[in-house]
Amino acid sequence: MNLVFFDLESQNLFQDVGGRENISKLRVACGITWSTQTNDFSVYWEKDVPALINELRSATKVIGFNLKGFDYLVLQPYAPEVRFASIPTVDMLLDLQKNLGFRIGLDSIASATLGAAKTADGVQAVEWFREGQLEKIAEYCKADVEITRRVYEFGRDNGYIFYKSKLGSKLKVAVQWK
């Protein structure tokens, strides 16, 4: 079994490409995976997207946060023949949205469940890309993959995770990530 945890950062923001309806124009800045098979991270730049897609397609399961609503849509123009919907995927955002009835951020679940915080955000990553600070993007993306993996493992092992409400209280939500 090879679980692949995945996150992607884009070169552009929605405002740069005319809104969410043009998500395919965001372009890949950096993609990071962490595989249970290698027990290590892999870093992919735009030129490496075919290898990234091959890793995702060969995984037993791909796990991430907002994969179906963002990452896969950004990747689609690079491989129009690939049906990303056919890749076995745990999209933690969609699972949580289904259970809670609303969207929640990775930072909310990471801080409540792990006491960990994201190190930056997608806007900062685009700024780093434009400044040519590619290693900063890779480190930020790795940190997000690591947080995602740790939250997933906590939920898998315990059957629940925590999140912070809008009022700041710590609440529990059941998950089925076995």
mmCIF file of C-alpha atoms in Angstrom:
data_model
loop_
_atom_site.group_PDB
_atom_site.id
_atom_site.type_symbol
_atom_site.label_atom_id
_atom_site.label_comp_id
_atom_site.label_asym_id
_atom_site.label_seq_id
_atom_site.Cartn_x
_atom_site.Cartn_y
_atom_site.Cartn_z
ATOM 1 C CA MET A 1 0.000 0.000 0.000
ATOM 2 C CA ASN A 2 1.282 3.436 -0.934
ATOM 3 C CA LEU A 3 -0.500 6.436 0.533
ATOM 4 C CA VAL A 4 0.599 9.674 -1.119
ATOM 5 C CA PHE A 5 -0.047 12.960 0.679
ATOM 6 C CA PHE A 6 -0.131 15.853 -1.780
ATOM 7 C CA ASP A 7 -0.324 19.634 -1.952
ATOM 8 C CA LEU A 8 0.252 22.108 -4.744
ATOM 9 C CA GLU A 9 1.032 25.816 -4.926
ATOM 10 C CA SER A 10 0.127 27.901 -7.949
ATOM 11 C CA GLN A 11 1.945 30.613 -9.886
ATOM 12 C CA ASN A 12 -1.076 32.920 -9.929
ATOM 13 C CA LEU A 13 -4.001 34.020 -7.789
ATOM 14 C CA PHE A 14 -7.665 33.848 -8.829
ATOM 15 C CA GLN A 15 -7.679 37.625 -9.328
ATOM 16 C CA ASP A 16 -4.831 37.247 -11.854
ATOM 17 C CA VAL A 17 -6.775 34.826 -14.069
ATOM 18 C CA GLY A 18 -10.262 36.326 -13.939
ATOM 19 C CA GLY A 19 -11.727 34.383 -11.023
ATOM 20 C CA ARG A 20 -12.411 30.829 -9.868
ATOM 21 C CA GLU A 21 -13.992 29.859 -13.177
ATOM 22 C CA ASN A 22 -10.492 30.084 -14.702
ATOM 23 C CA ILE A 23 -8.758 27.873 -12.141
ATOM 24 C CA SER A 24 -7.040 25.944 -14.929
ATOM 25 C CA LYS A 25 -5.024 29.090 -15.722
ATOM 26 C CA LEU A 26 -3.381 29.297 -12.288
ATOM 27 C CA ARG A 27 -0.437 27.087 -13.374
ATOM 28 C CA VAL A 28 1.698 24.915 -11.123
ATOM 29 C CA ALA A 29 4.482 26.585 -9.154
ATOM 30 C CA CYS A 30 5.327 23.608 -6.945
ATOM 31 C CA GLY A 31 3.825 20.269 -5.986
ATOM 32 C CA ILE A 32 4.947 18.241 -2.982
ATOM 33 C CA THR A 33 4.189 14.644 -2.139
ATOM 34 C CA TRP A 34 5.035 12.481 0.847
ATOM 35 C CA SER A 35 4.789 8.757 0.222
ATOM 36 C CA THR A 36 4.399 5.937 2.734
ATOM 37 C CA GLN A 37 6.393 3.794 0.304
ATOM 38 C CA THR A 38 9.491 6.009 0.359
ATOM 39 C CA ASN A 39 8.817 7.634 3.740
ATOM 40 C CA ASP A 40 10.026 10.876 2.174
ATOM 41 C CA PHE A 41 9.008 14.008 0.318
ATOM 42 C CA SER A 42 9.263 14.560 -3.428
ATOM 43 C CA VAL A 43 9.380 18.065 -4.891
ATOM 44 C CA TYR A 44 7.937 18.781 -8.327
ATOM 45 C CA TRP A 45 8.235 22.041 -10.268
ATOM 46 C CA GLU A 46 6.129 22.919 -13.310
ATOM 47 C CA LYS A 47 8.543 21.109 -15.637
ATOM 48 C CA ASP A 48 8.121 17.959 -13.492
ATOM 49 C CA VAL A 49 4.312 17.812 -13.636
ATOM 50 C CA PRO A 50 4.238 14.606 -15.763
ATOM 51 C CA ALA A 51 6.257 12.784 -13.067
ATOM 52 C CA LEU A 52 3.992 14.223 -10.353
ATOM 53 C CA ILE A 53 0.887 13.003 -12.161
ATOM 54 C CA ASN A 54 2.469 9.564 -12.601
ATOM 55 C CA GLU A 55 3.115 9.363 -8.857
ATOM 56 C CA LEU A 56 -0.468 10.361 -8.068
ATOM 57 C CA ARG A 57 -1.886 7.839 -10.550
ATOM 58 C CA SER A 58 0.256 5.010 -9.147
ATOM 59 C CA ALA A 59 -0.688 5.665 -5.503
ATOM 60 C CA THR A 60 -2.986 3.330 -3.625
ATOM 61 C CA LYS A 61 -4.657 6.485 -2.321
ATOM 62 C CA VAL A 62 -3.918 10.210 -2.610
ATOM 63 C CA ILE A 63 -4.691 12.243 0.498
ATOM 64 C CA GLY A 64 -4.899 15.997 0.767
ATOM 65 C CA PHE A 65 -6.938 19.054 1.568
ATOM 66 C CA ASN A 66 -9.109 20.514 -1.234
ATOM 67 C CA LEU A 67 -7.576 18.243 -3.877
ATOM 68 C CA LYS A 68 -10.763 17.914 -5.929
ATOM 69 C CA GLY A 69 -11.656 21.597 -5.713
ATOM 70 C CA PHE A 70 -8.181 23.024 -6.360
ATOM 71 C CA ASP A 71 -5.078 20.875 -6.867
ATOM 72 C CA TYR A 72 -6.527 18.456 -9.431
ATOM 73 C CA LEU A 73 -8.150 21.340 -11.345
ATOM 74 C CA VAL A 74 -4.817 23.177 -11.557
ATOM 75 C CA LEU A 75 -3.149 19.962 -12.817
ATOM 76 C CA GLN A 76 -5.841 19.122 -15.401
ATOM 77 C CA PRO A 77 -4.549 21.330 -18.274
ATOM 78 C CA TYR A 78 -1.171 19.564 -18.081
ATOM 79 C CA ALA A 79 -2.824 16.182 -18.728
ATOM 80 C CA PRO A 80 -6.248 16.612 -20.353
ATOM 81 C CA GLU A 81 -6.468 12.861 -20.949
ATOM 82 C CA VAL A 82 -6.220 12.009 -17.232
ATOM 83 C CA ARG A 83 -9.439 11.512 -15.280
ATOM 84 C CA PHE A 84 -8.356 12.838 -11.885
ATOM 85 C CA ALA A 85 -11.767 11.831 -10.513
ATOM 86 C CA SER A 86 -10.735 8.197 -11.026
ATOM 87 C CA ILE A 87 -7.702 8.491 -8.727
ATOM 88 C CA PRO A 88 -8.562 7.014 -5.306
ATOM 89 C CA THR A 89 -8.583 10.165 -3.182
ATOM 90 C CA VAL A 90 -9.341 11.264 0.343
ATOM 91 C CA ASP A 91 -10.133 14.958 0.122
ATOM 92 C CA MET A 92 -10.206 15.914 3.790
ATOM 93 C CA LEU A 93 -11.930 19.245 3.068
ATOM 94 C CA LEU A 94 -14.830 17.543 1.283
ATOM 95 C CA ASP A 95 -15.166 14.914 4.021
ATOM 96 C CA LEU A 96 -15.272 17.587 6.707
ATOM 97 C CA GLN A 97 -17.663 19.771 4.706
ATOM 98 C CA LYS A 98 -20.009 16.801 4.353
ATOM 99 C CA ASN A 99 -19.907 16.143 8.116
ATOM 100 C CA LEU A 100 -20.092 19.759 9.260
ATOM 101 C CA GLY A 101 -22.236 21.341 6.557
ATOM 102 C CA PHE A 102 -19.683 24.112 5.916
ATOM 103 C CA ARG A 103 -16.115 24.564 4.674
ATOM 104 C CA ILE A 104 -13.283 24.748 7.155
ATOM 105 C CA GLY A 105 -9.623 25.677 6.740
ATOM 106 C CA LEU A 106 -6.617 23.444 7.228
ATOM 107 C CA ASP A 107 -5.229 25.901 9.771
ATOM 108 C CA SER A 108 -8.373 25.525 11.911
ATOM 109 C CA ILE A 109 -8.081 21.747 12.119
ATOM 110 C CA ALA A 110 -4.295 21.725 12.426
ATOM 111 C CA SER A 111 -4.237 24.180 15.332
ATOM 112 C CA ALA A 112 -7.133 22.483 17.162
ATOM 113 C CA THR A 113 -5.981 18.902 16.543
ATOM 114 C CA LEU A 114 -2.194 19.223 16.620
ATOM 115 C CA GLY A 115 -1.475 22.589 18.168
ATOM 116 C CA ALA A 116 0.346 23.359 14.893
ATOM 117 C CA ALA A 117 -0.120 26.283 12.536
ATOM 118 C CA LYS A 118 0.414 26.715 8.834
ATOM 119 C CA THR A 119 3.665 28.535 8.097
ATOM 120 C CA ALA A 120 2.241 30.811 5.363
ATOM 121 C CA ASP A 121 -0.600 30.896 2.846
ATOM 122 C CA GLY A 122 -1.188 30.617 -0.887
ATOM 123 C CA VAL A 123 -0.959 34.377 -1.424
ATOM 124 C CA GLN A 124 2.500 34.431 0.177
ATOM 125 C CA ALA A 125 3.544 31.438 -1.957
ATOM 126 C CA VAL A 126 2.581 33.290 -5.163
ATOM 127 C CA GLU A 127 4.601 36.306 -3.993
ATOM 128 C CA TRP A 128 7.612 34.042 -3.377
ATOM 129 C CA PHE A 129 7.182 32.531 -6.835
ATOM 130 C CA ARG A 130 7.182 35.980 -8.430
ATOM 131 C CA GLU A 131 10.307 36.900 -6.448
ATOM 132 C CA GLY A 132 12.042 33.684 -7.541
ATOM 133 C CA GLN A 133 12.215 32.353 -3.969
ATOM 134 C CA LEU A 134 11.388 28.799 -4.998
ATOM 135 C CA GLU A 135 12.902 27.084 -1.975
ATOM 136 C CA LYS A 136 10.564 29.068 0.300
ATOM 137 C CA ILE A 137 7.587 27.777 -1.714
ATOM 138 C CA ALA A 138 8.855 24.207 -1.439
ATOM 139 C CA GLU A 139 9.386 24.477 2.328
ATOM 140 C CA TYR A 140 5.929 25.982 2.850
ATOM 141 C CA CYS A 141 4.292 23.323 0.696
ATOM 142 C CA LYS A 142 6.217 20.565 2.540
ATOM 143 C CA ALA A 143 4.972 21.970 5.851
ATOM 144 C CA ASP A 144 1.367 21.839 4.584
ATOM 145 C CA VAL A 145 1.818 18.242 3.416
ATOM 146 C CA GLU A 146 3.283 17.313 6.812
ATOM 147 C CA ILE A 147 0.408 18.974 8.689
ATOM 148 C CA THR A 148 -2.107 17.274 6.398
ATOM 149 C CA ARG A 149 -0.465 13.895 6.999
ATOM 150 C CA ARG A 150 -0.432 14.340 10.762
ATOM 151 C CA VAL A 151 -4.087 15.455 10.904
ATOM 152 C CA TYR A 152 -5.098 12.539 8.667
ATOM 153 C CA GLU A 153 -3.205 10.039 10.835
ATOM 154 C CA PHE A 154 -4.763 11.466 14.011
ATOM 155 C CA GLY A 155 -8.230 11.154 12.484
ATOM 156 C CA ARG A 156 -7.541 7.680 11.127
ATOM 157 C CA ASP A 157 -6.268 6.462 14.491
ATOM 158 C CA ASN A 158 -8.916 8.154 16.677
ATOM 159 C CA GLY A 159 -12.033 8.427 14.485
ATOM 160 C CA TYR A 160 -12.259 12.181 15.053
ATOM 161 C CA ILE A 161 -10.320 15.422 14.780
ATOM 162 C CA PHE A 162 -10.822 18.857 16.291
ATOM 163 C CA TYR A 163 -11.481 22.221 14.698
ATOM 164 C CA LYS A 164 -11.844 25.756 15.964
ATOM 165 C CA SER A 165 -15.249 27.377 15.710
ATOM 166 C CA LYS A 166 -15.616 30.955 14.512
ATOM 167 C CA LEU A 167 -15.891 31.917 18.190
ATOM 168 C CA GLY A 168 -12.597 30.166 18.936
ATOM 169 C CA SER A 169 -13.861 27.142 20.850
ATOM 170 C CA LYS A 170 -12.382 23.714 20.143
ATOM 171 C CA LEU A 171 -14.964 21.292 18.733
ATOM 172 C CA LYS A 172 -14.781 17.610 17.759
ATOM 173 C CA VAL A 173 -15.893 16.142 14.440
ATOM 174 C CA ALA A 174 -16.043 12.440 13.562
ATOM 175 C CA VAL A 175 -14.074 11.207 10.534
ATOM 176 C CA GLN A 176 -13.816 7.842 8.828
ATOM 177 C CA TRP A 177 -10.323 7.824 7.369
ATOM 178 C CA LYS A 178 -9.487 4.141 7.886
#
